[in-house]
Tab-separated table of C-alpha atoms and ligand atoms in Angstrom:
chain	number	residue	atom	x	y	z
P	198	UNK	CA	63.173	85.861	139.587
P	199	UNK	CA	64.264	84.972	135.793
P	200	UNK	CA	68.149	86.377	134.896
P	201	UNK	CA	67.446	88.193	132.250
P	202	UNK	CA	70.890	88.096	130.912
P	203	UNK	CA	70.957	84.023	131.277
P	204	UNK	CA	67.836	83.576	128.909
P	205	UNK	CA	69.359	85.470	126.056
P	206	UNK	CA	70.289	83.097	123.401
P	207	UNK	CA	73.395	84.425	121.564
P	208	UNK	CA	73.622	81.652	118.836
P	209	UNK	CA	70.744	79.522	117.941
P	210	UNK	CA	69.915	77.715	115.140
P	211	UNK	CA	66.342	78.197	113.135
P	212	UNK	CA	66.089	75.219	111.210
P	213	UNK	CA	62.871	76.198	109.426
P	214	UNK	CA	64.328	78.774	107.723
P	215	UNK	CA	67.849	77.421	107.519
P	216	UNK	CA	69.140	80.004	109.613
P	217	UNK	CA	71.562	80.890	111.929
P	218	UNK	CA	70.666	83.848	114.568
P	219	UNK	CA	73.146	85.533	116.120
P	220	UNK	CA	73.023	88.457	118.962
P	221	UNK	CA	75.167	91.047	116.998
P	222	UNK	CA	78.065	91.562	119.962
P	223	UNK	CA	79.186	94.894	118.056
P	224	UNK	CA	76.516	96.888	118.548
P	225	UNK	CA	76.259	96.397	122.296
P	226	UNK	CA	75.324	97.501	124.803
P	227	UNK	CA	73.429	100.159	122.647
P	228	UNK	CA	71.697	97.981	120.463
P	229	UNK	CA	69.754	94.450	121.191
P	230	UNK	CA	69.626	93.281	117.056
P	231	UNK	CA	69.665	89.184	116.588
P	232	UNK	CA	71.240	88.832	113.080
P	233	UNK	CA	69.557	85.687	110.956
P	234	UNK	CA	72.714	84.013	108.635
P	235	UNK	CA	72.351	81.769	105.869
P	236	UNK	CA	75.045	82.572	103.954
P	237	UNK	CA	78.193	81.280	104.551
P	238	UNK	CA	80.172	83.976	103.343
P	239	UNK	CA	77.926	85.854	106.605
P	240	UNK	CA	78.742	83.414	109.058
P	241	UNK	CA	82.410	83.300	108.334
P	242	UNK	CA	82.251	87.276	108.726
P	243	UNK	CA	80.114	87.659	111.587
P	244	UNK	CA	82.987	85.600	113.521
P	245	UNK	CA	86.077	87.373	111.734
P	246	UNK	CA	83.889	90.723	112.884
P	247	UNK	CA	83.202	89.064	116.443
P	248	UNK	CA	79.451	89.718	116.035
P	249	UNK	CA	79.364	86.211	117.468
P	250	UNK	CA	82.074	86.018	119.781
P	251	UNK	CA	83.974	84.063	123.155
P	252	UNK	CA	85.624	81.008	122.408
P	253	UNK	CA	82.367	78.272	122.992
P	254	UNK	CA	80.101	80.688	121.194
P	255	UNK	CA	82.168	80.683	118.486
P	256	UNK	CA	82.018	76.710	118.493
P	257	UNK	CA	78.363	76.431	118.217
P	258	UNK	CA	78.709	79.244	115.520
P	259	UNK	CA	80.527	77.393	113.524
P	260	UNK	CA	79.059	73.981	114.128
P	261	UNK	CA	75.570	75.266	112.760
P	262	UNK	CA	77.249	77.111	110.095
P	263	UNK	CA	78.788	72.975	108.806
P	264	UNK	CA	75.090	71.586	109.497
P	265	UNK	CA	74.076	74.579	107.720
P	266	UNK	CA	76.180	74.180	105.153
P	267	UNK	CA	75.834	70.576	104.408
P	268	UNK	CA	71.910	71.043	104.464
P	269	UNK	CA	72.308	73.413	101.683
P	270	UNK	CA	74.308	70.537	99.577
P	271	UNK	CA	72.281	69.160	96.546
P	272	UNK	CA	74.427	66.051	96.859
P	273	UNK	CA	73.533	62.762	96.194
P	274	UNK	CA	75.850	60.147	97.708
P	275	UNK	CA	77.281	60.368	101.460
P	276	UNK	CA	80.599	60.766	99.723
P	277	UNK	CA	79.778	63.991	97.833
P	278	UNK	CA	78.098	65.528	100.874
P	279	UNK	CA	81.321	65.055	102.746
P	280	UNK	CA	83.277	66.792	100.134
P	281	UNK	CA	80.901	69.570	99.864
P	282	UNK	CA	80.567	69.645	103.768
P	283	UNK	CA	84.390	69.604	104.081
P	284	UNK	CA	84.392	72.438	101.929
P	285	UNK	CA	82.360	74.221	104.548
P	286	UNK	CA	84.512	73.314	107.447
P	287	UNK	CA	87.851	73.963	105.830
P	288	UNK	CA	86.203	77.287	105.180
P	289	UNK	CA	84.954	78.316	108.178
P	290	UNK	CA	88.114	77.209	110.350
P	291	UNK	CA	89.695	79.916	108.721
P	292	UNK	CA	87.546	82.323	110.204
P	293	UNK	CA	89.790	83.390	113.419
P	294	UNK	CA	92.560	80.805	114.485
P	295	UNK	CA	93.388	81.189	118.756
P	296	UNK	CA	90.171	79.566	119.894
P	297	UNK	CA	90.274	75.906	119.961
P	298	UNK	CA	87.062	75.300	120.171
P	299	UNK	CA	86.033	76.427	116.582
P	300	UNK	CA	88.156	73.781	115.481
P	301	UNK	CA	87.082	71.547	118.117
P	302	UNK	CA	83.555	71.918	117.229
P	303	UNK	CA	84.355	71.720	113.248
P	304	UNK	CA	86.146	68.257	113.828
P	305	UNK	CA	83.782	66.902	116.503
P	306	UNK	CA	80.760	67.479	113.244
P	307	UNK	CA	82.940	65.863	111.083
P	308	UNK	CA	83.695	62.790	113.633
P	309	UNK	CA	79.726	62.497	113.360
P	310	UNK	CA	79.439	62.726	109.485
P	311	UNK	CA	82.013	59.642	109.654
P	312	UNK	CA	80.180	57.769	111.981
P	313	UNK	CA	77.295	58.118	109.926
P	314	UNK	CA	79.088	56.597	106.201
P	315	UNK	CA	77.112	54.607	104.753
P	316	UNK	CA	73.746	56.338	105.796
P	317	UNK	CA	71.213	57.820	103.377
P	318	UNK	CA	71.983	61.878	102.429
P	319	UNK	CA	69.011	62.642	104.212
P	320	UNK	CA	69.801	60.990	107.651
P	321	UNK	CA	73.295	62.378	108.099
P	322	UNK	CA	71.848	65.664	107.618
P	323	UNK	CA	69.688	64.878	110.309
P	324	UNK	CA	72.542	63.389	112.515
P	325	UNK	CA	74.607	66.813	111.464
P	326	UNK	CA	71.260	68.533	113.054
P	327	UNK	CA	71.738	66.648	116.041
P	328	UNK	CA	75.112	66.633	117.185
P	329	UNK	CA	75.226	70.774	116.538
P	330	UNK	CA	72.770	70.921	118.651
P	331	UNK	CA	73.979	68.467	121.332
P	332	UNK	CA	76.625	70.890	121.266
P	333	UNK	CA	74.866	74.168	122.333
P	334	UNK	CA	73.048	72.209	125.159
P	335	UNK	CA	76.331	70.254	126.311
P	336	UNK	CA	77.659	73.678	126.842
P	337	UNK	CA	74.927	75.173	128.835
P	338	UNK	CA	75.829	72.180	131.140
P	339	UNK	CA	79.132	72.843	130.872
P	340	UNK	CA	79.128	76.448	132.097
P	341	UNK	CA	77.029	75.249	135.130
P	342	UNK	CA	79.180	73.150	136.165
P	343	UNK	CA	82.136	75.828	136.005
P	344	UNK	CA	80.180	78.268	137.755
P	345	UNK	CA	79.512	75.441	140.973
P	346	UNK	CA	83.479	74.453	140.819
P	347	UNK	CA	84.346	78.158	140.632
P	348	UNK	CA	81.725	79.406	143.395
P	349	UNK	CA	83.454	77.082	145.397
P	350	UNK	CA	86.381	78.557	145.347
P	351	UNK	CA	85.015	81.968	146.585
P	352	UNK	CA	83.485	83.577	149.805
P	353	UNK	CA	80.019	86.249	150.365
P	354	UNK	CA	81.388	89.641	149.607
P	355	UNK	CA	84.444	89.158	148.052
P	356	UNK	CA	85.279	91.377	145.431
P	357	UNK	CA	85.940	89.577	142.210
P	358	UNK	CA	88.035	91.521	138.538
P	359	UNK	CA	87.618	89.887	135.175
P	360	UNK	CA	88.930	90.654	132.115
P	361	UNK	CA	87.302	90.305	128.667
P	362	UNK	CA	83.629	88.918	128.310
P	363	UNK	CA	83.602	85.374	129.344
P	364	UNK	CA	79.677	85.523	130.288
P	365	UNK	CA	76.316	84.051	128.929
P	366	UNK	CA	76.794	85.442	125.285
P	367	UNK	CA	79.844	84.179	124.888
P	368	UNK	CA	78.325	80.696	125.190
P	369	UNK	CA	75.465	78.684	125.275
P	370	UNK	CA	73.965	80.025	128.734
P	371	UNK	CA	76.083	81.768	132.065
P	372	UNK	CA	79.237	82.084	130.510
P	373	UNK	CA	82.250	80.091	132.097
P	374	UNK	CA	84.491	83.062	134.423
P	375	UNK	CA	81.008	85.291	135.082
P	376	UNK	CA	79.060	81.431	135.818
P	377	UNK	CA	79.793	81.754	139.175
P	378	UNK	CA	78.871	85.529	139.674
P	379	UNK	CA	75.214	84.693	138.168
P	380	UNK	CA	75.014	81.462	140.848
P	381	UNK	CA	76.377	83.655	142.962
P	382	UNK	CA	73.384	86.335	142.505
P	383	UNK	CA	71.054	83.881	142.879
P	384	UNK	CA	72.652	82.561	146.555
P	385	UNK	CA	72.953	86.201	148.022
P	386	UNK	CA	76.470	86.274	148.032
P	387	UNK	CA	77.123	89.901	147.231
P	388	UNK	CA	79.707	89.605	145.105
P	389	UNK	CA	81.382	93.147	143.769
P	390	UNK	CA	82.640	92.465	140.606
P	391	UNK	CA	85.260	95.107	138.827
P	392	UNK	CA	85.167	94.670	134.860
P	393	UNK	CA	88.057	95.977	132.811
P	394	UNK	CA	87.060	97.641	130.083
P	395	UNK	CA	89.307	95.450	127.874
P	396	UNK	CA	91.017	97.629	124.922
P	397	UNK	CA	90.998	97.676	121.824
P	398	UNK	CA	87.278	96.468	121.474
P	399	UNK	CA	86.040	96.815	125.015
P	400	UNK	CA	84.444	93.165	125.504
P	401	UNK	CA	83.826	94.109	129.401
P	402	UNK	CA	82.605	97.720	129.297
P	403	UNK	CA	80.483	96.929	126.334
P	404	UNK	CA	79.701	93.310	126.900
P	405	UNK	CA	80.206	91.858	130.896
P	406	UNK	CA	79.408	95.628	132.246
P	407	UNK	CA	76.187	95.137	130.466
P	408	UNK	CA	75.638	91.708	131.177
P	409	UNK	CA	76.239	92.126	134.755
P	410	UNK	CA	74.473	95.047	135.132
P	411	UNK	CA	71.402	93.739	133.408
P	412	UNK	CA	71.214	90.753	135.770
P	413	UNK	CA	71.432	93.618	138.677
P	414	UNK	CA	75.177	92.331	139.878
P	415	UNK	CA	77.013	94.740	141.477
P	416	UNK	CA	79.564	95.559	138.586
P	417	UNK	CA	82.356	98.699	138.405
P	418	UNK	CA	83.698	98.794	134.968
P	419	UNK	CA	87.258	100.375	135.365
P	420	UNK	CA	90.190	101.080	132.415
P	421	UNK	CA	92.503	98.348	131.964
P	422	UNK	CA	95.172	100.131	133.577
P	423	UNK	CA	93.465	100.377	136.974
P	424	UNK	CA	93.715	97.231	137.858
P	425	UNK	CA	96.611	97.526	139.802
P	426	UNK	CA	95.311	100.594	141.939
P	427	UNK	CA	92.109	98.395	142.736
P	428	UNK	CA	94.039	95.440	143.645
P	429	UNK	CA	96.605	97.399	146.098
P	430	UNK	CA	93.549	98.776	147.420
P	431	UNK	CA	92.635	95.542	148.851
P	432	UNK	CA	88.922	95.879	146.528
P	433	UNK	CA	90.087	92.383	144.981
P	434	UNK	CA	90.367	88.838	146.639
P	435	UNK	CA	89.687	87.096	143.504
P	436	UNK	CA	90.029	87.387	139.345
P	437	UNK	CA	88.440	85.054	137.467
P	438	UNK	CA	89.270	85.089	133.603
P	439	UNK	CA	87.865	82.465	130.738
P	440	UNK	CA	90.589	81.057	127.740
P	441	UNK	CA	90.974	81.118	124.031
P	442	UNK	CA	93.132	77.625	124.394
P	443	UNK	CA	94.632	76.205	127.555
P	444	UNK	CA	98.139	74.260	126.635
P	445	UNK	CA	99.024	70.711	128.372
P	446	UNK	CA	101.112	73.005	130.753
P	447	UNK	CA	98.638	75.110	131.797
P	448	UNK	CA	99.485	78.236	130.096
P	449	UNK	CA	96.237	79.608	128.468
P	450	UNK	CA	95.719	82.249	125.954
P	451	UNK	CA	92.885	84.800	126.494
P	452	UNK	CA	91.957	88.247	125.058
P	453	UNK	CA	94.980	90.561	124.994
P	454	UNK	CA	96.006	91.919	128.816
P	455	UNK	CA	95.196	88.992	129.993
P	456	UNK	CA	98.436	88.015	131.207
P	457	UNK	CA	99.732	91.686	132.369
P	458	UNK	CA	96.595	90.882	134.955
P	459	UNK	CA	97.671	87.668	136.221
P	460	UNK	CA	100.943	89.339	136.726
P	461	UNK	CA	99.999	92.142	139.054
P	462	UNK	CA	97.526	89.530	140.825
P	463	UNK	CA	100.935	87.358	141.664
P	464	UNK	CA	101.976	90.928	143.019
P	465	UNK	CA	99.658	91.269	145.248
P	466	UNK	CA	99.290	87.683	146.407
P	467	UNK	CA	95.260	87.303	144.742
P	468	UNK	CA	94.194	84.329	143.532
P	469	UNK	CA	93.838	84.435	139.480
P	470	UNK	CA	91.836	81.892	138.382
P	471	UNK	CA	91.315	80.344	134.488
P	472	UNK	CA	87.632	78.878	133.628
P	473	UNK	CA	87.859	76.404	130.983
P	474	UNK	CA	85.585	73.996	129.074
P	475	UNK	CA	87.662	70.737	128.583
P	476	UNK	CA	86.974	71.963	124.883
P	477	UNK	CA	89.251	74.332	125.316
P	478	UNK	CA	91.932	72.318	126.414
P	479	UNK	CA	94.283	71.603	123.390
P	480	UNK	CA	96.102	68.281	124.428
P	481	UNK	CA	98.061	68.961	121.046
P	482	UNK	CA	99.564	72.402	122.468
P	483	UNK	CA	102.393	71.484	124.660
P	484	UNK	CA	103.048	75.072	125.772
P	485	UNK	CA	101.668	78.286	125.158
P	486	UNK	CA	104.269	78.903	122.455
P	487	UNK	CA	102.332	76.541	120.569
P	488	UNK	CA	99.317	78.674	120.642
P	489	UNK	CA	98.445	80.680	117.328
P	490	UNK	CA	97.702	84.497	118.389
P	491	UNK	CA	95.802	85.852	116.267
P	492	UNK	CA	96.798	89.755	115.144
P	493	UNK	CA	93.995	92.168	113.830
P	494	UNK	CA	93.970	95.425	112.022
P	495	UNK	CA	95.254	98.435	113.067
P	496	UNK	CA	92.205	100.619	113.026
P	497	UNK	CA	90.846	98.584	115.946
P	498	UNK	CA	93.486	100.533	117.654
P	499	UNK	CA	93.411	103.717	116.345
P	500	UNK	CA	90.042	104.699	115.240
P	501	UNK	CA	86.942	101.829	115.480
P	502	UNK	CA	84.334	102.976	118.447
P	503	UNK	CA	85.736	106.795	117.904
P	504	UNK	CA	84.296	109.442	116.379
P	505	UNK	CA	87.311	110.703	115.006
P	506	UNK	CA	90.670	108.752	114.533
P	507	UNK	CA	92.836	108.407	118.098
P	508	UNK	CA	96.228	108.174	116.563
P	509	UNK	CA	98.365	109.638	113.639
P	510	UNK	CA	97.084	108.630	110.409
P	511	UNK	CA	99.256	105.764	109.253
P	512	UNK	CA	101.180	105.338	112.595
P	513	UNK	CA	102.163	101.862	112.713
P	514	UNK	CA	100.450	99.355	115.164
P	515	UNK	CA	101.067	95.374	116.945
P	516	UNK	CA	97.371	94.243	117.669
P	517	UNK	CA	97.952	90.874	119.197
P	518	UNK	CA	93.884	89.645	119.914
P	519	UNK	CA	95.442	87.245	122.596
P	520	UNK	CA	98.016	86.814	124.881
P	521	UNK	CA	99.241	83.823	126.978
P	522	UNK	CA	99.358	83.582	130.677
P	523	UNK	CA	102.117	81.347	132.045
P	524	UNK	CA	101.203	78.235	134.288
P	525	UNK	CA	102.998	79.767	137.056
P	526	UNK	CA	100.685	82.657	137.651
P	527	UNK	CA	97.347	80.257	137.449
P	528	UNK	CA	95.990	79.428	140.773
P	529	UNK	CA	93.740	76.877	139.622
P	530	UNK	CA	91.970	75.803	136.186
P	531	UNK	CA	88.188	75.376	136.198
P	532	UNK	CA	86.814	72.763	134.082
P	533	UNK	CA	83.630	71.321	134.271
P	534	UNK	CA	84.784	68.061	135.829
P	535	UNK	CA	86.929	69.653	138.822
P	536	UNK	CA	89.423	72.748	139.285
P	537	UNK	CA	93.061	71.120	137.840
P	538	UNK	CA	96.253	72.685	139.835
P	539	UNK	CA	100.033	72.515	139.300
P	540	UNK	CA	101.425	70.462	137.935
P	541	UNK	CA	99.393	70.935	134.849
P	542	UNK	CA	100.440	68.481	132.855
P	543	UNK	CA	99.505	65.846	135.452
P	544	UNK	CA	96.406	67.470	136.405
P	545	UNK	CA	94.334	68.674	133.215
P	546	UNK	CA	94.946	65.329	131.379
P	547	UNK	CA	93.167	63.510	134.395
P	548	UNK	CA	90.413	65.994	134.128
P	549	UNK	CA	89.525	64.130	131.031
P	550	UNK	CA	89.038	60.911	132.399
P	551	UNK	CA	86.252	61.742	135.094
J	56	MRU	O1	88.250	88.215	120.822
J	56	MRU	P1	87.184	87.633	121.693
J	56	MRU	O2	86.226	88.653	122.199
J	56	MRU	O3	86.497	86.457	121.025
J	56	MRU	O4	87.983	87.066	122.933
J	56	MRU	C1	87.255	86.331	123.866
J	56	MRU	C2	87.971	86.001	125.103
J	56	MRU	O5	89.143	86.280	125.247
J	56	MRU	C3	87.184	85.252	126.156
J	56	MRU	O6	87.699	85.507	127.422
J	56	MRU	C4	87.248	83.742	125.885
J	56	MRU	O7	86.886	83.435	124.590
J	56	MRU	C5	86.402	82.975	126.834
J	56	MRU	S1	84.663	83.140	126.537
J	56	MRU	C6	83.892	82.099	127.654
């Protein structure tokens, strides 16, 4: 039988109508509403908002917004497209700065508009076309082959904890940390999956508890601060997370509490595993004190998703988006070409070159 989770497309491009279409993450799980962009004011808000959210989504997002944006251009010459199209991409890298792959998706469109000088307007438009779109179905690939190298790495039964929504709307199709739950589905191996809820915006009770439970996977959506009780318990042998930006050492950002999970899996001797597009690998971040974290407003901590406020009015807040999990809690990184272990530095370069 067809996932029905796996066949929603969370970012696709509609070039007839110069559109980007977006599943609106906000107003899940209690809403299904596909938002169609063409502004790029829109796009550039609709990933500061997170209505397209999860590090590849956000790539693909932003790589149609640049073909987008340079189909829009009424230059003449290659070299006025490019400045109107680096306009665009200066523009929408600004849009949230710990996940590498917006930027790696930005640069890898403009690699393409260079390898095109000398062409007609018209055909690197059509070349921008292409390689945004080689993109989106490179990653469905991608998070295939994550979810094989990560199903590998688990038994029938296990009980699994993620944090955050790494899963099929956060990418092109299966997600990279909930990949191997859907493979897993479809092979009978009964997995029992425990999703933090994730605070402030609650990414796994409104996004992976609904994504799971959709695609009829056993899924218990818990508080954040329950995941030590379910560990001790013995209900975990496994968590599997997915990453903002993974640093040459292996320590890799992901959505705030990230890191306080990886911590209390050392505890309790459980594997805690980091599923990783090679996009997401920043070979320019030597450590994780390289990596940008992004902060956010307060009210995402005091009053967004409530009906009335939860704190004091004007009670001052820290809203980190990400934190960074150190090398020396990470089992094993899953990348499409293999699962890299310690040393990291020796390991994820090498991952590269397969
Ligand atoms: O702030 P978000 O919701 O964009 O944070 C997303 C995460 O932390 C995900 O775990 C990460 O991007 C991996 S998505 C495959």
């Amino acid at each position: 039988m067809q996932n029905p989770v796996t066949v929603i497309q969370s970012v696709r491009l509609d070039d007839e109508n110069d559109t980007l279409v977006l599943l609106d993450q906000t107003v899940l799980p209690n809403e299904t509403n596909f938002l169609e962009l063409k502004e790029m004011e829109d796009i550039w808000d609709a990933i500061y908002q997170l209505k397209v959210r999860g590090a590849p989504a956000i790539g693909i997002a932003a790589a149609y917004g640049a073909y987008l944006g340079a189909k829009k251009s009424t230059a003449e010459t290659y070299e006025a497209l490019f400045a109107d199209f680096t306009k665009v991409k200066d523009y929408l890298a600004t849009s949230r700065p710990t996940a590498v792959n917006l930027f790696w998706a930005l640069n890898r469109m403009e690699d393409r508009f260079k390898q095109e000088a000398g062409k007609s307007v018209a055909e690197v438009k059509a070349a921008l076309k292409e390689e945004s779109e080689n993109i989106r179905a490179e990653d469905e690939k991608i998070c295939e082959a994550i979810g094989e190298h990560a199903l590998s790495l688990l038994e029938p039964g296990w009980g699994l904890l993620t944090h955050c929504n790494a899963g099929t709307i956060a990418t092109a199709k299966y997600g990279t940390a909930l990949a191997p739950m859907y493979l897993g589905q479809e092979r009978g191996y009964n997995f029992k999956v425990y999703a933090d809820e994730t605070r402030p915006l609650l990414q796994g009770a409104r996004l992976t508890a609904w994504e799971l439970q959709q695609a009829g996977v056993d899924v218990t959506l818990i508080c954040d601060n329950m995941a030590s009780i379910v560990m001790k318990e013995g209900k975990i042998q496994a968590v599997l997370v997915g990453c903002d930006r993974v640093a040459v050492n292996g320590d890799a950002a992901n959505k705030i509490g990230t890191s306080g999970v990886a911590i209390l899996a050392k505890h309790y001797n459980i594997p805690f595993y980091v599923c990783a597009p090679l996009s997401t690998i920043d070979l320019e971040c030597q450590t994780g004190d390289d990596i940008h974290i992004e902060l956010r407003p307060s009210e995402e901590i005091t009053s967004k998703w409530y009906e009335k406020p939860m704190a004091p009015d004007g009670v001052q807040t820290y809203n980190p988006a990400f934190d960074v999990t150190d090398h020396s809690l990470i089992t094993g990184i899953v990348t499409e070409n293999g699962i890299a272990y310690a040393p990291y530095t020796e390991s994820l370069p090498k991952m590269f070159k397969k």
